[in-house]
Amino acid sequence: MKTCSECKNEMTEMSSKTPEGVVYKYFKCEKCGEEIVDMKQLHNVAEKYREMKKYHVKLSKWGLSMGLRIPKELIKKYNFKNEEEVTLIPEDKGIKIIPS
Ligand SMILES: [Zn+2]
């Protein structure tokens, strides 16, 4: 359990989301409103960001459409083949690519 450094009240572990949709945890003191993130929680968020960044790719214009490069790790993981047709499923927060 964490104790508030301001008022010594017991702190509750809360969970929130960054604008990118990364879930993170932090401690909040319900008495004075003090919020802290400990090393373990910080490490977890950093790890999630590292995972996200791994697959950061740039879109490039192809005529009126746009193309993106799929990193080789993902090609391997999903066994994508050259010229293979895939299905794009638009979702609220992005587009899902389904191998055929
Ligand atoms: Zn407090």
PDB file of C-alpha atoms and ligand atoms in Angstrom:
ATOM      1  CA  MET A   1       0.000   0.000   0.000  1.00  0.00           C
ATOM      2  CA  LYS A   2       1.117   3.510  -0.760  1.00  0.00           C
ATOM      3  CA  THR A   3       0.849   6.349   1.717  1.00  0.00           C
ATOM      4  CA  CYS A   4       0.289   9.928   0.553  1.00  0.00           C
ATOM      5  CA  SER A   5       3.396  12.085   1.024  1.00  0.00           C
ATOM      6  CA  GLU A   6       1.220  15.150   1.562  1.00  0.00           C
ATOM      7  CA  CYS A   7      -1.363  14.017   4.124  1.00  0.00           C
ATOM      8  CA  LYS A   8      -0.312  10.430   5.016  1.00  0.00           C
ATOM      9  CA  ASN A   9      -3.673   9.080   3.873  1.00  0.00           C
ATOM     10  CA  GLU A  10      -3.839   5.669   2.191  1.00  0.00           C
ATOM     11  CA  MET A  11      -3.634   5.928  -1.612  1.00  0.00           C
ATOM     12  CA  THR A  12      -5.774   3.972  -4.058  1.00  0.00           C
ATOM     13  CA  GLU A  13      -4.419   2.477  -7.273  1.00  0.00           C
ATOM     14  CA  MET A  14      -6.323   3.950 -10.216  1.00  0.00           C
ATOM     15  CA  SER A  15      -6.222   3.203 -13.897  1.00  0.00           C
ATOM     16  CA  SER A  16      -6.406   5.664 -16.775  1.00  0.00           C
ATOM     17  CA  LYS A  17      -5.693   5.937 -20.492  1.00  0.00           C
ATOM     18  CA  THR A  18      -3.336   8.168 -22.485  1.00  0.00           C
ATOM     19  CA  PRO A  19      -4.704   9.890 -25.635  1.00  0.00           C
ATOM     20  CA  GLU A  20      -3.015   7.079 -27.635  1.00  0.00           C
ATOM     21  CA  GLY A  21      -5.093   4.507 -25.787  1.00  0.00           C
ATOM     22  CA  VAL A  22      -2.317   3.171 -23.562  1.00  0.00           C
ATOM     23  CA  VAL A  23      -3.702   2.046 -20.207  1.00  0.00           C
ATOM     24  CA  TYR A  24      -1.605   3.067 -17.200  1.00  0.00           C
ATOM     25  CA  LYS A  25      -1.936   2.824 -13.441  1.00  0.00           C
ATOM     26  CA  TYR A  26      -1.234   5.419 -10.782  1.00  0.00           C
ATOM     27  CA  PHE A  27      -1.899   6.080  -7.118  1.00  0.00           C
ATOM     28  CA  LYS A  28      -4.350   8.728  -6.008  1.00  0.00           C
ATOM     29  CA  CYS A  29      -5.017  10.134  -2.566  1.00  0.00           C
ATOM     30  CA  GLU A  30      -8.739  10.594  -2.232  1.00  0.00           C
ATOM     31  CA  LYS A  31      -8.261  12.975   0.676  1.00  0.00           C
ATOM     32  CA  CYS A  32      -6.056  15.656  -0.880  1.00  0.00           C
ATOM     33  CA  GLY A  33      -6.043  14.664  -4.550  1.00  0.00           C
ATOM     34  CA  GLU A  34      -2.297  13.973  -4.716  1.00  0.00           C
ATOM     35  CA  GLU A  35      -1.396  11.644  -7.615  1.00  0.00           C
ATOM     36  CA  ILE A  36       1.813   9.667  -8.033  1.00  0.00           C
ATOM     37  CA  VAL A  37       3.209   7.081 -10.437  1.00  0.00           C
ATOM     38  CA  ASP A  38       5.721   4.634  -8.971  1.00  0.00           C
ATOM     39  CA  MET A  39       8.682   3.042 -10.777  1.00  0.00           C
ATOM     40  CA  LYS A  40       6.858  -0.192 -11.569  1.00  0.00           C
ATOM     41  CA  GLN A  41       3.883   1.640 -13.062  1.00  0.00           C
ATOM     42  CA  LEU A  42       6.199   3.922 -15.034  1.00  0.00           C
ATOM     43  CA  HIS A  43       8.110   0.938 -16.351  1.00  0.00           C
ATOM     44  CA  ASN A  44       4.872  -0.711 -17.534  1.00  0.00           C
ATOM     45  CA  VAL A  45       3.792   2.367 -19.512  1.00  0.00           C
ATOM     46  CA  ALA A  46       7.263   2.775 -21.033  1.00  0.00           C
ATOM     47  CA  GLU A  47       7.139  -0.876 -22.093  1.00  0.00           C
ATOM     48  CA  LYS A  48       3.744  -0.429 -23.769  1.00  0.00           C
ATOM     49  CA  TYR A  49       4.999   2.669 -25.627  1.00  0.00           C
ATOM     50  CA  ARG A  50       8.085   0.771 -26.782  1.00  0.00           C
ATOM     51  CA  GLU A  51       5.846  -1.967 -28.192  1.00  0.00           C
ATOM     52  CA  MET A  52       3.713   0.618 -30.012  1.00  0.00           C
ATOM     53  CA  LYS A  53       6.703   2.451 -31.446  1.00  0.00           C
ATOM     54  CA  LYS A  54       8.131  -0.744 -32.822  1.00  0.00           C
ATOM     55  CA  TYR A  55       5.426  -0.719 -35.437  1.00  0.00           C
ATOM     56  CA  HIS A  56       5.316   2.979 -36.211  1.00  0.00           C
ATOM     57  CA  VAL A  57       5.226   3.262 -39.997  1.00  0.00           C
ATOM     58  CA  LYS A  58       4.772   6.126 -42.438  1.00  0.00           C
ATOM     59  CA  LEU A  59       1.952   6.322 -44.970  1.00  0.00           C
ATOM     60  CA  SER A  60       2.871   7.208 -48.548  1.00  0.00           C
ATOM     61  CA  LYS A  61       0.644   8.422 -51.309  1.00  0.00           C
ATOM     62  CA  TRP A  62      -0.022   6.091 -54.230  1.00  0.00           C
ATOM     63  CA  GLY A  63      -2.293   7.993 -56.630  1.00  0.00           C
ATOM     64  CA  LEU A  64      -5.441   8.776 -54.681  1.00  0.00           C
ATOM     65  CA  SER A  65      -4.795   6.009 -52.168  1.00  0.00           C
ATOM     66  CA  MET A  66      -2.141   5.576 -49.534  1.00  0.00           C
ATOM     67  CA  GLY A  67       0.152   2.681 -48.888  1.00  0.00           C
ATOM     68  CA  LEU A  68       2.023   1.585 -45.823  1.00  0.00           C
ATOM     69  CA  ARG A  69       5.007  -0.674 -45.303  1.00  0.00           C
ATOM     70  CA  ILE A  70       4.386  -3.629 -43.050  1.00  0.00           C
ATOM     71  CA  PRO A  71       7.509  -4.344 -40.952  1.00  0.00           C
ATOM     72  CA  LYS A  72       9.198  -7.679 -41.647  1.00  0.00           C
ATOM     73  CA  GLU A  73       8.497  -8.974 -38.106  1.00  0.00           C
ATOM     74  CA  LEU A  74       4.765  -8.654 -38.790  1.00  0.00           C
ATOM     75  CA  ILE A  75       5.038 -10.178 -42.274  1.00  0.00           C
ATOM     76  CA  LYS A  76       6.639 -13.186 -40.644  1.00  0.00           C
ATOM     77  CA  LYS A  77       4.176 -13.327 -37.769  1.00  0.00           C
ATOM     78  CA  TYR A  78       1.093 -13.253 -40.011  1.00  0.00           C
ATOM     79  CA  ASN A  79       2.727 -15.013 -42.944  1.00  0.00           C
ATOM     80  CA  PHE A  80       1.871 -12.263 -45.459  1.00  0.00           C
ATOM     81  CA  LYS A  81       2.843 -13.002 -49.056  1.00  0.00           C
ATOM     82  CA  ASN A  82       3.710 -10.578 -51.833  1.00  0.00           C
ATOM     83  CA  GLU A  83       0.582  -9.584 -53.834  1.00  0.00           C
ATOM     84  CA  GLU A  84      -1.602 -11.326 -51.257  1.00  0.00           C
ATOM     85  CA  GLU A  85      -5.046  -9.820 -50.751  1.00  0.00           C
ATOM     86  CA  VAL A  86      -5.942  -8.783 -47.237  1.00  0.00           C
ATOM     87  CA  THR A  87      -9.146  -7.450 -45.714  1.00  0.00           C
ATOM     88  CA  LEU A  88      -9.241  -4.024 -44.078  1.00  0.00           C
ATOM     89  CA  ILE A  89     -11.754  -3.594 -41.294  1.00  0.00           C
ATOM     90  CA  PRO A  90     -12.340   0.016 -40.220  1.00  0.00           C
ATOM     91  CA  GLU A  91     -12.769   0.274 -36.452  1.00  0.00           C
ATOM     92  CA  ASP A  92     -13.237   3.183 -34.052  1.00  0.00           C
ATOM     93  CA  LYS A  93      -9.551   3.620 -33.227  1.00  0.00           C
ATOM     94  CA  GLY A  94      -7.909   2.324 -36.385  1.00  0.00           C
ATOM     95  CA  ILE A  95      -7.918  -0.138 -39.215  1.00  0.00           C
ATOM     96  CA  LYS A  96      -7.539  -3.866 -38.704  1.00  0.00           C
ATOM     97  CA  ILE A  97      -5.700  -5.862 -41.388  1.00  0.00           C
ATOM     98  CA  ILE A  98      -6.883  -9.454 -41.711  1.00  0.00           C
ATOM     99  CA  PRO A  99      -4.817 -11.939 -43.746  1.00  0.00           C
ATOM    100  CA  SER A 100      -6.913 -13.763 -46.342  1.00  0.00           C
TER     101      SER A 100
HETATM  102 ZN    ZN B   1      -3.158  13.072   0.479  1.00  0.00          ZN
END
